[in-house]
Short mmCIF file of C-alpha atoms in Angstrom, two decimals:
data_model
loop_
_atom_site.label_atom_id
_atom_site.label_comp_id
_atom_site.label_asym_id
_atom_site.label_seq_id
_atom_site.Cartn_x
_atom_site.Cartn_y
_atom_site.Cartn_z
CA MET A 1 -47.24 15.61 15.14
CA GLY A 2 -47.76 18.06 12.12
CA TRP A 3 -51.37 18.72 10.54
CA GLY A 4 -50.10 17.12 7.53
CA LYS A 5 -49.24 13.52 9.04
CA ARG A 6 -52.87 13.94 10.21
CA SER A 7 -54.15 14.30 6.42
CA ILE A 8 -52.01 10.98 5.65
CA LEU A 9 -54.34 9.63 8.36
CA SER A 10 -57.50 10.28 6.76
CA ALA A 11 -56.21 9.95 3.56
CA ALA A 12 -54.96 6.48 4.37
CA VAL A 13 -58.50 6.11 6.00
CA THR A 14 -60.61 7.12 2.59
CA VAL A 15 -57.98 4.62 0.30
CA VAL A 16 -59.44 1.28 2.31
CA CYS A 17 -62.77 2.31 2.49
CA ALA A 18 -65.05 3.69 5.05
CA VAL A 19 -62.63 3.59 8.03
CA THR A 20 -63.48 5.76 10.80
CA VAL A 21 -60.45 8.81 10.81
CA LEU A 22 -59.35 8.95 13.29
CA GLY A 23 -39.49 17.92 42.40
CA VAL A 24 -39.45 18.55 45.52
CA PRO A 25 -38.77 19.26 49.18
CA GLY A 26 -40.24 22.57 50.56
CA THR A 27 -36.78 23.68 51.42
CA ALA A 28 -33.73 24.39 49.97
CA PHE A 29 -31.39 22.27 51.61
CA ALA A 30 -27.87 23.31 52.05
CA ALA A 31 -24.57 21.41 52.77
CA PRO A 32 -24.80 21.16 56.46
CA ALA A 33 -23.08 23.83 58.13
CA PRO A 34 -22.07 24.82 61.72
CA ARG A 35 -25.03 25.42 64.11
CA PRO A 36 -25.71 29.13 65.01
CA SER A 37 -25.45 29.74 68.90
CA THR A 38 -28.69 31.01 69.47
CA SER A 39 -31.98 30.31 67.44
CA PRO A 40 -33.91 33.55 65.56
CA THR A 41 -36.68 34.91 67.24
CA PRO A 42 -39.48 35.40 64.79
CA PRO A 43 -40.48 39.52 64.90
CA PRO A 44 -43.66 40.01 66.95
CA GLY A 45 -47.07 38.53 65.04
CA LYS A 46 -44.62 36.37 62.75
CA ASP A 47 -43.93 32.78 63.29
CA LEU A 48 -41.11 32.04 60.80
CA GLU A 49 -41.48 28.44 61.47
CA LYS A 50 -44.64 28.01 60.62
CA VAL A 51 -43.84 30.49 57.51
CA ARG A 52 -41.24 27.62 56.68
CA GLU A 53 -43.56 25.01 57.26
CA GLU A 54 -46.18 26.05 54.86
CA LEU A 55 -43.58 27.28 52.20
CA ASP A 56 -42.21 23.24 52.41
CA ARG A 57 -46.46 21.81 51.72
CA LEU A 58 -46.56 24.46 48.94
CA TYR A 59 -43.05 23.21 47.25
CA HIS A 60 -43.85 19.90 47.90
CA ASP A 61 -47.07 19.97 45.97
CA ALA A 62 -45.40 21.41 43.10
CA ALA A 63 -42.75 18.79 42.97
CA VAL A 64 -45.63 16.33 42.66
CA ALA A 65 -47.76 18.02 40.09
CA THR A 66 -44.02 18.30 38.50
CA ASP A 67 -43.92 14.46 38.17
CA ALA A 68 -47.15 13.81 36.66
CA TYR A 69 -45.81 16.83 34.46
CA ASN A 70 -42.79 15.10 33.65
CA ALA A 71 -44.79 11.54 33.24
CA ALA A 72 -47.58 13.16 31.27
CA GLU A 73 -45.01 14.62 28.86
CA GLU A 74 -42.86 11.44 28.56
CA LYS A 75 -46.15 9.56 27.71
CA ALA A 76 -46.64 12.21 24.88
CA GLU A 77 -43.94 11.91 23.30
CA GLN A 78 -44.11 8.11 23.04
CA GLN A 79 -47.43 8.06 21.72
CA SER A 80 -45.93 10.49 19.13
CA ALA A 81 -43.12 8.18 17.95
CA ARG A 82 -45.56 5.63 17.84
CA ILE A 83 -47.95 7.78 15.52
CA ASP A 84 -45.13 8.45 13.46
CA ALA A 85 -44.11 4.78 13.00
CA LEU A 86 -47.68 4.07 12.42
CA THR A 87 -47.79 7.00 9.65
CA GLN A 88 -44.70 5.33 7.78
CA LYS A 89 -46.44 2.27 7.38
CA ILE A 90 -49.66 3.59 6.75
CA GLN A 91 -47.53 5.66 3.55
CA GLN A 92 -45.84 2.54 2.54
CA GLY A 93 -49.47 0.33 2.59
CA GLN A 94 -50.49 3.48 0.31
CA ARG A 95 -47.86 2.83 -1.81
CA ARG A 96 -48.31 -0.70 -2.20
CA LEU A 97 -51.90 -0.51 -2.64
CA ALA A 98 -51.39 1.69 -5.52
CA GLY A 99 -49.08 -0.64 -7.21
CA LEU A 100 -51.67 -3.64 -6.72
CA LYS A 101 -54.63 -1.35 -7.68
CA ASP A 102 -51.75 -0.77 -10.93
CA ARG A 103 -51.53 -4.43 -11.08
CA ALA A 104 -55.28 -5.40 -11.23
CA GLY A 105 -56.07 -2.32 -13.94
CA ALA A 106 -53.62 -3.55 -16.12
CA ALA A 107 -55.08 -7.25 -16.22
CA ALA A 108 -58.56 -5.92 -16.34
CA ARG A 109 -57.03 -3.75 -19.88
CA GLU A 110 -55.78 -7.05 -20.94
CA GLN A 111 -59.27 -9.04 -20.66
CA TYR A 112 -60.36 -5.33 -22.19
CA ARG A 113 -58.13 -6.09 -25.31
CA THR A 114 -58.55 -9.33 -25.97
CA GLY A 115 -62.49 -8.69 -26.55
CA GLY A 116 -63.22 -9.79 -23.31
CA ILE A 117 -63.23 -13.40 -24.43
CA PRO A 118 -61.67 -15.22 -21.22
CA PRO A 119 -58.42 -16.88 -21.94
CA THR A 120 -59.61 -20.21 -20.80
CA ALA A 121 -62.49 -20.09 -23.94
CA GLN A 122 -60.12 -18.60 -25.98
CA PHE A 123 -57.76 -21.53 -25.88
CA LEU A 124 -60.39 -23.91 -26.25
CA LEU A 125 -61.47 -22.14 -29.35
CA SER A 126 -57.92 -23.14 -30.77
CA ASP A 127 -57.27 -25.64 -33.19
CA ASP A 128 -53.91 -25.73 -32.71
CA PRO A 129 -53.01 -28.58 -30.08
CA GLY A 130 -49.88 -26.72 -28.86
CA GLN A 131 -51.64 -23.40 -28.62
CA VAL A 132 -54.28 -24.94 -26.11
CA LEU A 133 -52.12 -26.95 -24.13
CA ASP A 134 -49.93 -23.61 -23.60
CA GLY A 135 -52.90 -21.31 -23.54
CA ALA A 136 -54.08 -24.53 -20.59
CA GLY A 137 -50.68 -23.46 -18.70
CA LEU A 138 -51.46 -20.03 -19.30
CA VAL A 139 -54.55 -19.98 -18.00
CA LEU A 140 -53.54 -22.02 -14.26
CA GLN A 141 -50.68 -19.44 -13.69
CA GLY A 142 -53.35 -16.44 -14.64
CA GLN A 143 -55.72 -17.95 -11.90
CA ARG A 144 -52.86 -18.16 -9.46
CA ALA A 145 -51.74 -14.72 -10.03
CA THR A 146 -55.04 -13.36 -9.66
CA LYS A 147 -55.62 -14.97 -7.05
CA THR A 148 -52.59 -14.17 -5.25
CA LEU A 149 -53.57 -10.07 -6.28
CA MET A 150 -57.00 -10.06 -4.98
CA GLY A 151 -55.24 -12.14 -1.64
CA GLU A 152 -52.62 -8.98 -1.48
CA LEU A 153 -55.08 -6.63 -2.18
CA ALA A 154 -57.31 -7.74 0.63
CA GLY A 155 -54.36 -8.17 2.68
CA THR A 156 -53.05 -4.76 2.32
CA GLN A 157 -56.56 -3.33 2.66
CA LYS A 158 -57.28 -5.00 6.46
CA GLN A 159 -53.70 -3.93 7.29
CA LEU A 160 -54.25 -0.31 6.49
CA ARG A 161 -57.40 -0.53 8.22
CA SER A 162 -55.65 -1.68 11.17
CA TYR A 163 -52.88 1.07 11.23
CA ALA A 164 -55.69 3.46 10.64
CA ALA A 165 -57.22 2.30 13.75
CA ASP A 166 -54.29 2.11 15.99
CA ALA A 167 -53.59 5.59 14.74
CA ALA A 168 -57.03 6.83 16.18
CA ASP A 169 -56.64 5.40 19.18
CA ARG A 170 -52.95 6.80 19.62
CA TRP A 171 -54.06 10.17 18.61
CA ARG A 172 -56.55 9.87 21.56
CA LYS A 173 -54.25 8.80 24.29
CA LEU A 174 -51.65 11.57 23.01
CA ASP A 175 -54.60 14.24 23.30
CA ALA A 176 -55.23 12.58 26.84
CA GLU A 177 -51.61 12.47 28.08
CA ARG A 178 -50.96 16.72 26.31
CA ARG A 179 -54.63 17.25 29.00
CA ALA A 180 -53.05 15.69 32.02
CA LYS A 181 -49.59 17.78 31.12
CA ALA A 182 -51.72 20.84 30.99
CA ALA A 183 -53.43 20.41 33.99
CA ALA A 184 -49.97 19.38 35.75
CA LYS A 185 -48.54 22.66 34.93
CA LYS A 186 -51.64 24.68 36.80
CA ARG A 187 -51.14 23.08 39.91
CA ILE A 188 -47.20 23.86 39.69
CA GLN A 189 -47.77 27.12 38.75
CA ARG A 190 -50.76 27.72 41.42
CA GLN A 191 -48.68 25.94 43.80
CA ILE A 192 -45.33 28.25 43.06
CA ALA A 193 -46.91 31.34 43.09
CA ALA A 194 -48.84 31.01 46.12
CA ALA A 195 -44.90 30.27 47.76
CA GLU A 196 -43.79 33.30 46.07
CA LYS A 197 -46.70 35.51 47.55
CA LEU A 198 -45.75 34.05 50.51
CA GLU A 199 -42.03 34.77 50.88
CA SER A 200 -42.76 38.45 49.27
CA GLN A 201 -44.88 39.52 51.90
CA LEU A 202 -41.86 39.30 54.58
CA GLU A 203 -39.43 41.85 54.96
CA LYS A 204 -35.45 41.15 54.07
CA LYS A 205 -34.53 40.24 57.62
CA ASP A 206 -37.25 38.10 57.35
CA ARG A 207 -36.19 36.08 54.22
CA GLU A 208 -32.80 35.98 55.78
CA ARG A 209 -34.20 34.48 59.10
CA LEU A 210 -36.50 31.97 57.03
CA ALA A 211 -33.75 30.98 54.92
CA GLU A 212 -31.50 29.99 58.50
CA LEU A 213 -34.44 28.03 59.92
CA GLU A 214 -34.48 26.07 56.11
CA LYS A 215 -30.43 25.32 57.10
CA GLN A 216 -31.30 24.43 60.97
CA ALA A 217 -34.08 21.94 59.70
CA ALA A 218 -31.85 20.42 57.13
CA LEU A 219 -29.06 19.92 59.65
CA LYS A 220 -31.11 18.92 62.43
CA ALA A 221 -32.44 16.07 60.16
CA GLN A 222 -28.87 15.22 58.41
CA THR A 223 -27.63 15.10 61.95
CA ARG A 224 -30.16 12.45 63.60
CA TRP A 225 -29.88 10.56 60.45
CA LEU A 226 -25.95 10.35 61.24
CA ASP A 227 -26.71 10.04 64.65
CA THR A 228 -27.74 6.16 63.78
CA GLY A 229 -24.21 5.69 62.74
CA ILE A 230 -25.63 4.45 59.18
CA LEU A 231 -22.58 6.68 57.86
CA GLN A 232 -20.21 3.50 60.04
CA ARG A 233 -22.03 0.65 58.02
CA ILE A 234 -22.37 2.60 54.28
CA HIS A 235 -19.00 1.03 52.25
CA GLY A 236 -19.78 0.72 49.02
CA LYS A 237 -17.73 2.48 46.31
CA ALA A 238 -18.98 3.35 43.03
CA SER A 239 -19.54 1.65 39.76
CA ALA A 240 -17.50 2.83 36.67
CA GLN A 241 -20.94 4.25 35.31
CA GLY A 242 -21.78 5.17 38.88
CA GLU A 243 -18.34 7.75 38.92
CA LYS A 244 -19.33 9.10 35.15
CA ALA A 245 -23.14 10.06 37.08
CA VAL A 246 -21.28 11.28 39.74
CA ALA A 247 -19.23 12.99 37.55
CA PHE A 248 -21.57 14.80 35.19
CA ALA A 249 -23.67 15.98 38.62
CA THR A 250 -20.95 17.97 40.03
CA ALA A 251 -20.72 19.61 36.57
CA GLN A 252 -24.02 21.26 36.98
CA LEU A 253 -23.38 22.51 40.41
CA GLY A 254 -25.00 26.12 40.60
CA LYS A 255 -27.29 25.83 37.84
CA PRO A 256 -30.83 26.66 38.61
CA TYR A 257 -33.77 24.77 39.49
CA VAL A 258 -36.86 25.01 36.73
CA TRP A 259 -39.63 22.43 36.85
CA GLY A 260 -39.78 20.14 33.85
CA ALA A 261 -35.91 20.74 32.92
CA GLU A 262 -33.61 18.25 31.86
CA GLY A 263 -30.48 20.56 30.73
CA PRO A 264 -28.49 21.44 29.70
CA LYS A 265 -28.61 25.02 31.49
CA ALA A 266 -31.00 24.19 34.07
CA TYR A 267 -32.45 20.99 35.57
CA ASP A 268 -35.19 19.16 38.18
CA CYS A 269 -34.73 16.77 40.38
CA SER A 270 -35.52 13.66 38.32
CA GLY A 271 -34.31 16.10 35.26
CA LEU A 272 -30.70 15.65 36.96
CA THR A 273 -30.65 12.28 38.00
CA SER A 274 -31.62 10.85 34.75
CA GLN A 275 -29.88 13.16 32.63
CA ALA A 276 -26.52 11.86 35.23
CA TRP A 277 -27.57 8.33 34.41
CA ALA A 278 -27.89 8.50 30.40
CA ALA A 279 -24.71 10.28 30.46
CA ALA A 280 -23.30 7.66 32.00
CA GLY A 281 -24.57 5.29 29.13
CA ARG A 282 -27.69 3.98 31.13
CA PRO A 283 -30.93 5.70 30.48
CA ILE A 284 -33.23 6.06 33.70
CA PRO A 285 -36.99 6.77 34.04
CA ARG A 286 -37.54 10.80 33.60
CA THR A 287 -39.42 10.96 36.86
CA SER A 288 -38.74 10.36 40.71
CA GLN A 289 -41.68 7.98 41.13
CA GLU A 290 -40.44 6.33 37.94
CA GLN A 291 -37.48 5.70 38.78
CA TRP A 292 -38.53 4.59 42.61
CA LYS A 293 -41.28 1.70 40.78
CA GLN A 294 -39.12 0.64 38.24
CA LEU A 295 -35.12 0.58 38.65
CA LYS A 296 -33.81 -2.53 41.55
CA HIS A 297 -34.45 -1.35 45.47
CA ILE A 298 -31.21 -1.81 48.17
CA ASP A 299 -31.05 -1.50 51.05
CA ILE A 300 -29.58 1.78 52.36
CA THR A 301 -26.24 0.60 54.02
CA ASP A 302 -25.56 -1.05 50.74
CA MET A 303 -25.39 2.46 49.16
CA ARG A 304 -22.75 3.90 47.05
CA PRO A 305 -22.04 6.90 45.05
CA GLY A 306 -24.29 7.45 41.98
CA ASP A 307 -27.35 5.23 43.16
CA LEU A 308 -30.72 7.52 43.90
CA VAL A 309 -31.92 8.76 47.05
CA ILE A 310 -35.86 8.48 46.98
CA TYR A 311 -37.58 11.09 49.52
CA PHE A 312 -40.96 11.16 50.71
CA ASP A 313 -43.57 8.99 50.41
CA ASP A 314 -44.75 9.21 47.69
CA ALA A 315 -41.21 9.44 46.09
CA SER A 316 -41.94 13.01 44.88
CA HIS A 317 -38.41 13.68 45.12
CA VAL A 318 -34.64 12.44 44.03
CA ALA A 319 -31.46 13.20 44.54
CA LEU A 320 -27.98 11.53 43.30
CA TYR A 321 -25.68 9.96 46.20
CA ILE A 322 -22.07 10.97 46.11
CA GLY A 323 -20.63 9.72 48.80
CA ASP A 324 -19.94 10.53 52.90
CA GLY A 325 -23.21 10.89 53.59
CA THR A 326 -23.84 13.65 51.18
CA ILE A 327 -25.77 13.81 47.60
CA ILE A 328 -26.58 16.17 44.82
CA GLN A 329 -29.79 17.63 44.23
CA ALA A 330 -31.87 19.87 42.34
CA PRO A 331 -33.95 21.08 45.15
CA ARG A 332 -36.79 23.37 44.56
CA PRO A 333 -37.81 26.39 42.22
CA GLY A 334 -35.74 29.61 43.49
CA ARG A 335 -32.14 27.48 44.09
CA ASP A 336 -29.52 25.77 42.35
CA VAL A 337 -28.45 22.84 42.13
CA THR A 338 -26.35 22.31 45.18
CA ILE A 339 -24.64 19.66 47.85
CA ALA A 340 -26.84 18.44 50.58
CA GLY A 341 -26.63 15.32 53.56
CA ALA A 342 -28.45 12.54 52.14
CA GLY A 343 -31.10 12.21 55.17
CA SER A 344 -31.56 15.76 55.14
CA MET A 345 -35.34 15.11 54.14
CA PRO A 346 -37.43 11.57 54.82
CA ILE A 347 -35.71 9.39 52.95
CA LEU A 348 -38.24 6.62 51.26
CA GLY A 349 -35.34 4.05 49.89
CA VAL A 350 -32.57 3.89 47.47
CA VAL A 351 -32.87 2.35 44.01
CA ARG A 352 -29.27 1.78 41.68
CA PRO A 353 -29.90 2.08 38.01
CA ASP A 354 -26.74 -0.02 37.26
CA ALA A 355 -27.70 -3.14 39.03
#
């Protein structure tokens, strides 16, 4: 929204007289891989498992902040669109008000031209009966026209005052969403910077061992999930739209995770799922938390390719189920869009965009 539109709103207020101016799991979850024969042993003085858990926490907090950032951005865009619509209405109202004032001015000039004598007096003083009758009709018409004109003027002024007040409220909400977005951005940057600092303090061999620990943690969780026999009970077939969503997500494999991104070169977790379903012709909420709140919940045994798997108690991560117990996800900063086990993170539930 530019300053030009602000001036339009201010002008409208002046015209109508005295109106007040106006995500992500902490680890990178790769596809299940064979378990190594022996677990790596952390070097003396360094507990890499604790480092992994701390990284999980930092990246999880960053994911929560990313969802808040995306939500604020979405609301700010909605407010901006509403302000645009109000600005157009105010411009139309200004033009209408100007036209009505021109008509009122013309009526005043006509009265001046006739010497200031009201039309009623003019026809009553006439000696011509026909002119009197004609004048009577004209007076009635004039009275109705004047009443209509004044009503339109008052109505347009009231409407403009309402638009101006609504626009002022929208500006306040837009400003609040921008502040929320800025605060979330700072939290994201702070959490990611702490995680990167923690990783940078590790030697190369420790980083390699840490990566292996991450894979093992994901594999352990996936194995535990599969051991429940869940996969034998999931036989859902993708819908036509679900197939399109899966095809879109598959085409994004290897692209980097960037918080707040929704393509085409990078994605965050909900940016990937929302764009996949937009490509399938079914727009869905932008954030994982709103996807969880607004989309239809289904039992995990009814899951089918294209459904969204929501993770963690706070719904801070989401991925696209693609079948055979696997998902496509944008994991976290420093990782790329990848295939992972659907059970490699704590599952909150499953939602279906095209239910």
